[in-house]
Short mmCIF file of C-alpha atoms and ligand atoms in Angstrom, two decimals:
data_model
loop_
_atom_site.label_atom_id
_atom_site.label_comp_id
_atom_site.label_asym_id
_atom_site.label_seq_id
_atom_site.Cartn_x
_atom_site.Cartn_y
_atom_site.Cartn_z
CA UNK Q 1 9.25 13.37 -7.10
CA UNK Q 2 6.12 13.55 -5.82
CA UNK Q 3 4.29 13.46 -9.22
CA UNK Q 4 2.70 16.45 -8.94
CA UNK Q 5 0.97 15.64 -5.89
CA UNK Q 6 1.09 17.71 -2.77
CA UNK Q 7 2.01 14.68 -0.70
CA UNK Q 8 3.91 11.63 -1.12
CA UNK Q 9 0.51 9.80 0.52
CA UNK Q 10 -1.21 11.26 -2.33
CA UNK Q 11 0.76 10.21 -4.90
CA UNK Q 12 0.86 6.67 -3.46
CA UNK Q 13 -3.18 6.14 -3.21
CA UNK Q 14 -2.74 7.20 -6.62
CA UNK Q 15 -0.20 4.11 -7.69
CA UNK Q 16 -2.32 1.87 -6.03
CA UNK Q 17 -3.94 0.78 -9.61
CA UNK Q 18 -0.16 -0.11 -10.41
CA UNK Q 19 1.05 -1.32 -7.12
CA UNK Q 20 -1.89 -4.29 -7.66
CA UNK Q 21 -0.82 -4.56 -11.11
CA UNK Q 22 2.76 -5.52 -10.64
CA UNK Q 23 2.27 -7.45 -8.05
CA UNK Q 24 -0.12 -9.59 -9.86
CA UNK Q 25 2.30 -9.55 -12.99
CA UNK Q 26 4.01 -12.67 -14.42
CA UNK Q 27 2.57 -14.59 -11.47
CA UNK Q 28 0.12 -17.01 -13.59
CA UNK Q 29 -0.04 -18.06 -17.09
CA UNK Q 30 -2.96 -17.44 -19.28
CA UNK Q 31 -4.34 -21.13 -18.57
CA UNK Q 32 -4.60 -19.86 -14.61
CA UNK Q 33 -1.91 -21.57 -13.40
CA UNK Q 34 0.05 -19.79 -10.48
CA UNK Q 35 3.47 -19.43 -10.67
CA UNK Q 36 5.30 -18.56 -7.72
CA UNK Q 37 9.03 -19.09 -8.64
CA UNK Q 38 9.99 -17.28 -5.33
CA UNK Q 39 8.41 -19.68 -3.45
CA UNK Q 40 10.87 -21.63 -2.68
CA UNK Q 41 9.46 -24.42 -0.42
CA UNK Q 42 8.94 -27.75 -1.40
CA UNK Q 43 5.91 -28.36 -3.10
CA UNK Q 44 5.13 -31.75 -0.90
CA UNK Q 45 6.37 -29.76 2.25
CA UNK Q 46 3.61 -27.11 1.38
CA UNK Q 47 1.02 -29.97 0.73
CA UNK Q 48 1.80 -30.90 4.09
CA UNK Q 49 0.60 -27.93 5.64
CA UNK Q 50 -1.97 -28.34 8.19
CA UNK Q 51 -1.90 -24.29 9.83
CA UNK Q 52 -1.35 -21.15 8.85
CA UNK Q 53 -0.19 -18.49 11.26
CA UNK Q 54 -0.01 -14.68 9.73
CA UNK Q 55 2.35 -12.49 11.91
CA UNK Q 56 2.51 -8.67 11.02
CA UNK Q 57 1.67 -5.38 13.04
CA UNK Q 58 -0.66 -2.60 12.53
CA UNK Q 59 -1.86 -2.12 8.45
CA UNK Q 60 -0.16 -4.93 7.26
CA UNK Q 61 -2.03 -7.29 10.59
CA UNK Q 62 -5.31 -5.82 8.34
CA UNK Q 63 -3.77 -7.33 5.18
CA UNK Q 64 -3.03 -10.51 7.28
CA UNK Q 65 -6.99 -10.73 8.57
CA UNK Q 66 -8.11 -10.34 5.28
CA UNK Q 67 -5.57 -13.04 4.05
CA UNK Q 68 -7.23 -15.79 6.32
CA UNK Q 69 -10.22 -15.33 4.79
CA UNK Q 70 -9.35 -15.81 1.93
CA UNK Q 71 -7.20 -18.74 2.68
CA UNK Q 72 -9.70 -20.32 4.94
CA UNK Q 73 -12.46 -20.28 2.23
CA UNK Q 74 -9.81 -21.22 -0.73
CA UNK Q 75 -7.79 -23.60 0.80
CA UNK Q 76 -9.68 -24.97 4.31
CA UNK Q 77 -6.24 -24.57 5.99
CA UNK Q 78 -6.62 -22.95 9.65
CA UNK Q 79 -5.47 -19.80 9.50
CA UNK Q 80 -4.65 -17.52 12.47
CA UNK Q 81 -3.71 -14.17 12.54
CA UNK Q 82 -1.29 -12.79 15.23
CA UNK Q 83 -0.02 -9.72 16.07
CA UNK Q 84 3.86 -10.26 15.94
CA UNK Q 85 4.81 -9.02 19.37
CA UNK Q 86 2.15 -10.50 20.97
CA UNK Q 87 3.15 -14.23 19.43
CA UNK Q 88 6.67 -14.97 20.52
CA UNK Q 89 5.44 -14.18 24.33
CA UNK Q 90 2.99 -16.80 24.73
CA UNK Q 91 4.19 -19.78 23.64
CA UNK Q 92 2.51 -20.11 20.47
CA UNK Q 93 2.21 -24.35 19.49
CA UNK Q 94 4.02 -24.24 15.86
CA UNK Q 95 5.48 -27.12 14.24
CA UNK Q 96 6.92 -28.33 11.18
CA UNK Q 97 3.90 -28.45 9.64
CA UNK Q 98 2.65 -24.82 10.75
CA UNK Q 99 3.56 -22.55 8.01
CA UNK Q 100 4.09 -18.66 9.07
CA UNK Q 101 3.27 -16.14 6.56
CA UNK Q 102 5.10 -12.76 7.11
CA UNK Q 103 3.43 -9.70 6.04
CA UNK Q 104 5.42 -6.15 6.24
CA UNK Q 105 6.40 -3.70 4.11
CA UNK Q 106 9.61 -2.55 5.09
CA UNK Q 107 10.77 -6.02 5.88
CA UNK Q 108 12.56 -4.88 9.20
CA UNK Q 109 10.10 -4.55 11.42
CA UNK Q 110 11.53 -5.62 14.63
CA UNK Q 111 8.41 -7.40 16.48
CA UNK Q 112 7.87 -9.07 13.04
CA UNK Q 113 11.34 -10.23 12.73
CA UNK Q 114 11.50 -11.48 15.77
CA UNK Q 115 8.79 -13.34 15.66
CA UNK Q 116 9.61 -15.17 12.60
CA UNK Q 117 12.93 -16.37 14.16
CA UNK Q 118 11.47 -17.43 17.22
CA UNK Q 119 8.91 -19.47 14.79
CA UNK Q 120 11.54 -21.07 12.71
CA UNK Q 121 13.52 -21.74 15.51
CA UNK Q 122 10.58 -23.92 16.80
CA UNK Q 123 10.49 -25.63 13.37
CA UNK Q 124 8.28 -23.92 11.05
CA UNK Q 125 8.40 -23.21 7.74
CA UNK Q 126 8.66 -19.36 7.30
CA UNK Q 127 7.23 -16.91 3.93
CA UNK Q 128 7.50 -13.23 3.69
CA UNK Q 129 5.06 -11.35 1.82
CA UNK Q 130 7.23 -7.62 1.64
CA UNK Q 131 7.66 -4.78 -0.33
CA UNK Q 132 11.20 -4.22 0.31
CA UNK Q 133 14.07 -6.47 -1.41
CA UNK Q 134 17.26 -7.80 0.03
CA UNK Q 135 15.56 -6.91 3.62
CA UNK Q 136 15.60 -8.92 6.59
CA UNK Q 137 12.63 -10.50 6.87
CA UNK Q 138 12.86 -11.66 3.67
CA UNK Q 139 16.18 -12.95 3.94
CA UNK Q 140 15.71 -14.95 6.98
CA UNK Q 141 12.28 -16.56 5.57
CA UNK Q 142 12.28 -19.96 3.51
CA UNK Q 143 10.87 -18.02 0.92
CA UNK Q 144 9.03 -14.74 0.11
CA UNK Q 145 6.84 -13.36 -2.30
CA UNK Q 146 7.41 -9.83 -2.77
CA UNK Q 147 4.54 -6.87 -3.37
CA UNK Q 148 5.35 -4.75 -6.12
CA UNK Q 149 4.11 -1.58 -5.04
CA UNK Q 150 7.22 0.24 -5.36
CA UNK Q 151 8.73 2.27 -2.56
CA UNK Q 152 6.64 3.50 -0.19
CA UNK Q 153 7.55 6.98 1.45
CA UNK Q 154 5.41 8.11 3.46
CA UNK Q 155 4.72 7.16 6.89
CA UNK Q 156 1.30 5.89 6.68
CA UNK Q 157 0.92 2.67 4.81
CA UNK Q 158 -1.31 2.67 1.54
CA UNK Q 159 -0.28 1.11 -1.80
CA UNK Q 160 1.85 -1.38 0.26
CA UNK Q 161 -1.56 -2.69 1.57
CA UNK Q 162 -3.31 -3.15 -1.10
CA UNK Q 163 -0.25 -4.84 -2.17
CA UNK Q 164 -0.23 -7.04 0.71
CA UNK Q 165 -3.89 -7.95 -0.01
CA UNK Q 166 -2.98 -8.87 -3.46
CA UNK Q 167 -0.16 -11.37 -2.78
CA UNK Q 168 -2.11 -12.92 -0.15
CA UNK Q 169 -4.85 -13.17 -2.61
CA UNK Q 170 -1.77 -15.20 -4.80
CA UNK Q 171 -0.85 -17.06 -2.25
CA UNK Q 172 -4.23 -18.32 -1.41
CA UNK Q 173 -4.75 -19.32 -4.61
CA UNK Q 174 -1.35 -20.90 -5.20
CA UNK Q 175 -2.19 -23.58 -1.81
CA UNK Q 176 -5.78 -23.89 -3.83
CA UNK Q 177 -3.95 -25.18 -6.79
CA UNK Q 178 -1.83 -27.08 -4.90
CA UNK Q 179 -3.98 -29.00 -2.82
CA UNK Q 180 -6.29 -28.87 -5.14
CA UNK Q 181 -9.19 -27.52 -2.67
CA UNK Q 182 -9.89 -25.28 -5.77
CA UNK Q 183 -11.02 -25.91 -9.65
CA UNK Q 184 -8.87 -25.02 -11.66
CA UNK Q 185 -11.74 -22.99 -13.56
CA UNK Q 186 -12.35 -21.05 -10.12
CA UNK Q 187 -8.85 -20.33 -9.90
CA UNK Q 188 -8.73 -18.87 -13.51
CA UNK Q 189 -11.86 -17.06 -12.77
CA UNK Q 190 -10.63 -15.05 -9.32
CA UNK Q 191 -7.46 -14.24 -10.97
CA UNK Q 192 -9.33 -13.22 -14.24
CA UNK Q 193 -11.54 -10.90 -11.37
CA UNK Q 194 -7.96 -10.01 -9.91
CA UNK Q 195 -6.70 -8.34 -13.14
CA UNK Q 196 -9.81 -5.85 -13.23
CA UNK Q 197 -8.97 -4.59 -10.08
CA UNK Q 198 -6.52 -1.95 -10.95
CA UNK Q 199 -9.05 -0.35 -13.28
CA UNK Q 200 -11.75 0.15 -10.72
CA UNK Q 201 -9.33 1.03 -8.35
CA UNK Q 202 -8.72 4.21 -10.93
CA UNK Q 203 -12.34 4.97 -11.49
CA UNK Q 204 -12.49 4.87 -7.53
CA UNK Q 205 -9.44 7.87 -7.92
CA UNK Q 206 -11.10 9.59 -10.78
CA UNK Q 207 -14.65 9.81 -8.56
CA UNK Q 208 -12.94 11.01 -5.38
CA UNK Q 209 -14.30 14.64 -5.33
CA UNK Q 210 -17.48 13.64 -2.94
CA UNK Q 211 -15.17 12.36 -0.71
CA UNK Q 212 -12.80 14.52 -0.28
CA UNK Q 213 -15.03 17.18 0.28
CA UNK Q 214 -16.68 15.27 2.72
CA UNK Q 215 -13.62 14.98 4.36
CA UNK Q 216 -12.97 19.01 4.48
CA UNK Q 217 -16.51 19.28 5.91
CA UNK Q 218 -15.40 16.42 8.52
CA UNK Q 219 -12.26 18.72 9.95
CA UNK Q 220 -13.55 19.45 14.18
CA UNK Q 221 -15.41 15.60 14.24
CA UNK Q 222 -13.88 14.50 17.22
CA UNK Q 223 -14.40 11.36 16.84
CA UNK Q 224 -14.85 8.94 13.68
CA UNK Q 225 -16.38 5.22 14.58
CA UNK Q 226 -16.11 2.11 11.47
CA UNK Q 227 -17.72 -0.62 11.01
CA UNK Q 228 -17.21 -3.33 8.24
CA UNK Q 229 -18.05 -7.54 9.05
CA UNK Q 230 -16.21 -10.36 7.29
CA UNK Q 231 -13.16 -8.91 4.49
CA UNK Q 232 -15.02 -5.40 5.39
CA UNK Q 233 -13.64 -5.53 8.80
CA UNK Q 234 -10.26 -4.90 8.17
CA UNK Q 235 -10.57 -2.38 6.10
CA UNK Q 236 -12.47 -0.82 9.18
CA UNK Q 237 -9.80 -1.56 11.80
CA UNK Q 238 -7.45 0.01 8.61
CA UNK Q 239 -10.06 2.97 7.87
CA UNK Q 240 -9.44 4.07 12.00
CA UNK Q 241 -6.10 3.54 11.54
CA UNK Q 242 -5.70 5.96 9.11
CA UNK Q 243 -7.67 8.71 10.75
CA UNK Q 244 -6.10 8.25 13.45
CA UNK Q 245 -2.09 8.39 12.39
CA UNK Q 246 -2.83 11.20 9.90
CA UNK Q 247 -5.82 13.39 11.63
CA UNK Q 248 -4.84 12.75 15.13
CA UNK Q 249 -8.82 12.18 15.55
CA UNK Q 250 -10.03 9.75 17.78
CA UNK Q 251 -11.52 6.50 15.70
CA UNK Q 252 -12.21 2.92 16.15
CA UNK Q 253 -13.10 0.26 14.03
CA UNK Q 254 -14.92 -2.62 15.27
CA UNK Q 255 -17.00 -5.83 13.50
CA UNK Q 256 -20.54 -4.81 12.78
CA UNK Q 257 -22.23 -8.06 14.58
CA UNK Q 258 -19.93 -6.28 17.62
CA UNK Q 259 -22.09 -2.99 17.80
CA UNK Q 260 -24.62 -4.91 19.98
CA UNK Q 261 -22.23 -6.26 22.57
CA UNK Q 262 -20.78 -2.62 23.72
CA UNK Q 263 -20.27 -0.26 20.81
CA UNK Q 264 -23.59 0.66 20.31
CA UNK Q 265 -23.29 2.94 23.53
CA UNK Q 266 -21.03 5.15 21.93
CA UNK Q 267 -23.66 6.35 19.67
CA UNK Q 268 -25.21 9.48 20.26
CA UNK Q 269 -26.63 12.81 17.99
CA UNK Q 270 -24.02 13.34 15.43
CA UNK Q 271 -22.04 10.81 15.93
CA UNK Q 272 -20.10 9.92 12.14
CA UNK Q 273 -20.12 6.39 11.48
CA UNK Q 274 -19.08 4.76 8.45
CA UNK Q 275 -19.93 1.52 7.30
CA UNK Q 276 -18.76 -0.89 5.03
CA UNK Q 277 -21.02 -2.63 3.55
CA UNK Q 278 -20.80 -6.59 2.53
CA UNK Q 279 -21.52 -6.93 -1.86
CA UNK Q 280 -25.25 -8.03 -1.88
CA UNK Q 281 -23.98 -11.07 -3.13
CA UNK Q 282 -22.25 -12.41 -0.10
CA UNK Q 283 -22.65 -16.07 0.23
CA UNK Q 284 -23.41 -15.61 4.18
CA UNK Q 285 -26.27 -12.73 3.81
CA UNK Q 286 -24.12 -10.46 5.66
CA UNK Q 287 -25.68 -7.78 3.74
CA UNK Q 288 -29.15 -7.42 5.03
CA UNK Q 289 -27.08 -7.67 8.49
CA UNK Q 290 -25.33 -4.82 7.89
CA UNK Q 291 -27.62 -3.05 6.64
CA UNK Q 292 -29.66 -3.04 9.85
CA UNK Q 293 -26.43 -2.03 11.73
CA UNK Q 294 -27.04 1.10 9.64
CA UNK Q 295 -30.43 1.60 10.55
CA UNK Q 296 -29.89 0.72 14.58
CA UNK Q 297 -27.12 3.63 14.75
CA UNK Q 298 -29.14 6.29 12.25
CA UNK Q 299 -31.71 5.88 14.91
CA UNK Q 300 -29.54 6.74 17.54
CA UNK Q 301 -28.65 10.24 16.02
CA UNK Q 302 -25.49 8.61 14.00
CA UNK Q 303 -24.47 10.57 10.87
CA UNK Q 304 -23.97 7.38 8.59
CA UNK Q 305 -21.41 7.55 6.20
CA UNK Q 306 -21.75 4.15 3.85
CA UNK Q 307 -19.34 2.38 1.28
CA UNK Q 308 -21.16 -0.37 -0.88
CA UNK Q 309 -21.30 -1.49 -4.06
CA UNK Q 310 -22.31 0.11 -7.30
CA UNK Q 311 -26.00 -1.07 -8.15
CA UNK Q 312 -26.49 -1.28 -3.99
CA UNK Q 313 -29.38 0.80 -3.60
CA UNK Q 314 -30.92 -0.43 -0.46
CA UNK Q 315 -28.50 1.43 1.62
CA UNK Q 316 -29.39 5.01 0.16
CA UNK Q 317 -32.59 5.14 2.51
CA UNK Q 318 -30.10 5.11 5.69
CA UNK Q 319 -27.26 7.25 4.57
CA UNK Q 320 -26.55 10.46 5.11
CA UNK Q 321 -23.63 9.98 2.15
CA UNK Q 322 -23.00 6.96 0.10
CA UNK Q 323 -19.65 6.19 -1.50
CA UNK Q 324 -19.84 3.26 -4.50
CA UNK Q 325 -17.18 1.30 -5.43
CA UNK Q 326 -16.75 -0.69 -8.52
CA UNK Q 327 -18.43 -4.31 -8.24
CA UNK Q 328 -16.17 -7.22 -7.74
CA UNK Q 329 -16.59 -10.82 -6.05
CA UNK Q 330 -16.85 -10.36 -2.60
CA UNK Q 331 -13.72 -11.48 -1.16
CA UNK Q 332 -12.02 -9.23 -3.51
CA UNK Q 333 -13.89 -5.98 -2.07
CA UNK Q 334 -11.29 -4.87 0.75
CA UNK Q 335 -9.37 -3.79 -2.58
CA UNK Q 336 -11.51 -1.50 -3.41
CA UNK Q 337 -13.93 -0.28 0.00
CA UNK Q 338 -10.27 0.40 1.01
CA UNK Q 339 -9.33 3.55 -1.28
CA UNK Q 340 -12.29 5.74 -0.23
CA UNK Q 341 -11.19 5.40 3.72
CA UNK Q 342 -7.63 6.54 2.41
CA UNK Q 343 -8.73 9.25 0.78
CA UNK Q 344 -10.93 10.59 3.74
CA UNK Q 345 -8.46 10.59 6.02
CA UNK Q 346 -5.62 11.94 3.39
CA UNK Q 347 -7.73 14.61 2.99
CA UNK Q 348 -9.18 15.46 6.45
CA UNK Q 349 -5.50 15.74 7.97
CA UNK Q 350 -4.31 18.19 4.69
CA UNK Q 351 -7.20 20.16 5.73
CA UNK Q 352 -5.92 20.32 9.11
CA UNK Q 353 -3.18 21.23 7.80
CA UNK Q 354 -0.88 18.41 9.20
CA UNK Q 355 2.01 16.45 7.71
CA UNK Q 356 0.36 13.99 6.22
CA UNK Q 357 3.36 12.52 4.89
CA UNK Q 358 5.29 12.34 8.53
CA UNK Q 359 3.03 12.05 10.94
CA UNK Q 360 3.94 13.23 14.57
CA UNK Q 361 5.32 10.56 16.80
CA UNK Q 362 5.74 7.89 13.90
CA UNK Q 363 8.33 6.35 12.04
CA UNK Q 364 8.32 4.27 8.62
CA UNK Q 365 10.04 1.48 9.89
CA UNK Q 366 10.12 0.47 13.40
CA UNK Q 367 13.46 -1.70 13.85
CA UNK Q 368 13.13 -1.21 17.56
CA UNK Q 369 10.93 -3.64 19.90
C1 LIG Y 1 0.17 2.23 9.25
C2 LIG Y 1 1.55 1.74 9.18
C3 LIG Y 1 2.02 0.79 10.23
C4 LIG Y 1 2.78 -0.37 9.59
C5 LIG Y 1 3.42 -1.26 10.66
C6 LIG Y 1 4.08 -2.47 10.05
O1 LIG Y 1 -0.09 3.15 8.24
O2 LIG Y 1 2.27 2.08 8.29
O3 LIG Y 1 0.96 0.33 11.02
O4 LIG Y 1 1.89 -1.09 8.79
O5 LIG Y 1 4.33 -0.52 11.41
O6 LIG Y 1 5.12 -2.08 9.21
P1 LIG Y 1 5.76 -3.09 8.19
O7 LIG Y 1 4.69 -3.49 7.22
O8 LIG Y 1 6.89 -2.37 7.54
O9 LIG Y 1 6.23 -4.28 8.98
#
């Protein structure tokens, strides 16, 4: 069952490369047109869209911050990103034109659910991105657009959020084509960028050894600090979150142009940071930013552990250990930096010799509020 892996976590970092791959499957034809059959809101109703609010909690909320930028930058659509139980109590201004994109993996997810009633109640238009068919998220949405990942077993979320990513990625591109905020040619060339994904997600689990041992090395760090800017945020906030369900260590994830405001205090001999680092070819620079995040907590006594981007040599000077991932365009990097904070934790927790799969206090689905 579990494929020959000692965990079912294991064996589902290790169907990520499929998980992407399905969901991107039969969802544009060769000319880079998307085709979202499931979508099943009126094309002129979508064109009439004029914000976007993503509701989901914990790992897939990361999948929903990495969804507005891409929607944002695709689409120039507002796009806000709420957690679900903290939307329906504060009277949240929706309308008919306010579109509400769903993201969870188990599709009952009580705060989500909830939420999404108390939107369409108020006269939005309601999608669910989930992995789960025939739940009741899905069912209660206008439409949905499900992730292919496959079931996902145990507790802690992984191949569901790269799956998430994914069909945001789709649906981002399918408002592009819509509205037309998009060449078609850029269209055909993401997706085209989309479709290599799944490979360099495998080379990323073929080159893991570094970073697992890392990990083993890691086992009494107390405390494990993240720090990613623009897509490479989430995958901070998702990096602590996995440390933190599986390893029961202490770990936070915060925005890199954040350090300076507060964060920065934390730092002191020892201290293991890792940092995910913007693709040199950012449109915004971030890069060069981040890179001096690096520096300001190395000189603080931080043990720097860095993700970048095959080729990125500029960060080697700060690093105590640098993990590359496969190059990609930029917004399509949280697919990738991703898989190396998964593996860390996976790995750190076995070592601990924890449950990896059922973590204490936590349960797959949370259908209560
Ligand atoms: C983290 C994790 C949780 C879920 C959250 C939402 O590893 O699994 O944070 O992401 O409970 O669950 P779904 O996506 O089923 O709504």
């Amino acid at each position: 069952e579990k494929g020959g892996f000692a965990s079912f976590m294991e064996k589902e970092i290790h169907d990520q490369p499929a998980a992407v791959a399905d969901t991107l499957l039969g969802r544009s034809d060769v000319d880079g047109n998307l085709i979202l059959d499931e979508l099943r809101i009126d094309e002129d109703e979508l064109k009439s869209i004029r914000k976007i609010i993503v509701l989901a909690c914990g790992t897939s909320s990361y999948a929903g911050m990495v969804a507005k930028y891409a929607i944002e930058r695709w689409c120039r659509i507002p796009v806000e990103v709420e957690l679900s139980h903290e939307f329906r109590y504060r009277d949240p201004i929706i309308d008919a034109n306010t579109l509400i994109v769903s993201i969870s993996q188990s599709g009952e997810t009580m705060d989500t659910l909830m939420a999404v009633r108390y939107a369409k109640e108020q006269g939005a238009r309601t999608v669910s991105i989930c992995n789960t068919n025939g739940s009741t998220i899905p069912r209660e949405s206008d439409a949905v657009l499900y992730t292919h990942a496959g079931p996902e077993i145990a507790v802690a979320s992984t191949k569901a959020f790269l799956a998430q990513i994914t069909a945001a990625y789709l649906l981002g591109l399918y408002l592009a084509q819509l509205t037309k905020k998009l060449y078609r040619e850029e269209i055909k060339d993401i997706l085209s960028d989309l479709a290599d994904i799944p490979a360099k997600v495998q080379q990323i689990l073929d080159n893991a050894d570094s970073i697992k041992e890392l990990a083993r090395s890691m086992s009494e760090a107390s405390s494990v600090l993240f720090l990613g800017r623009n897509v490479g945020y989430p995958v901070a906030l998702e990096g602590a979150l996995k440390l933190k369900e599986l390893a029961y260590i202490h770990a936070e994830g915060f925005a890199a142009g954040e350090l300076k405001h507060g964060p920065i205090a934390l730092i002191d001999e020892g201290q293991p940071v890792f940092v995910v680092v913007p693709s040199p070819m950012d449109r915004h620079s971030l890069h060069a930013k981040v890179v001096s995040n690096i520096q300001e907590v190395r000189a603080r006594g931080a043990k720097t552990i860095v993700v970048a981007e095959a080729g990125d040599e500029t960060v080697r000077d700060y690093a105590e250990r640098v993990f590359y991932v496969p190059e990609t365009q930029p917004m399509l990097m949280p697919l990738l930096t991703t898989v190396p904070l998964q593996i860390f934790a996976c790995e750190l927790a076995t070592a601990k010799g924890y449950d990896v799969d059922q973590p204490r206090n936590l349960a797959k689905s949370v259908t209560v509020e």
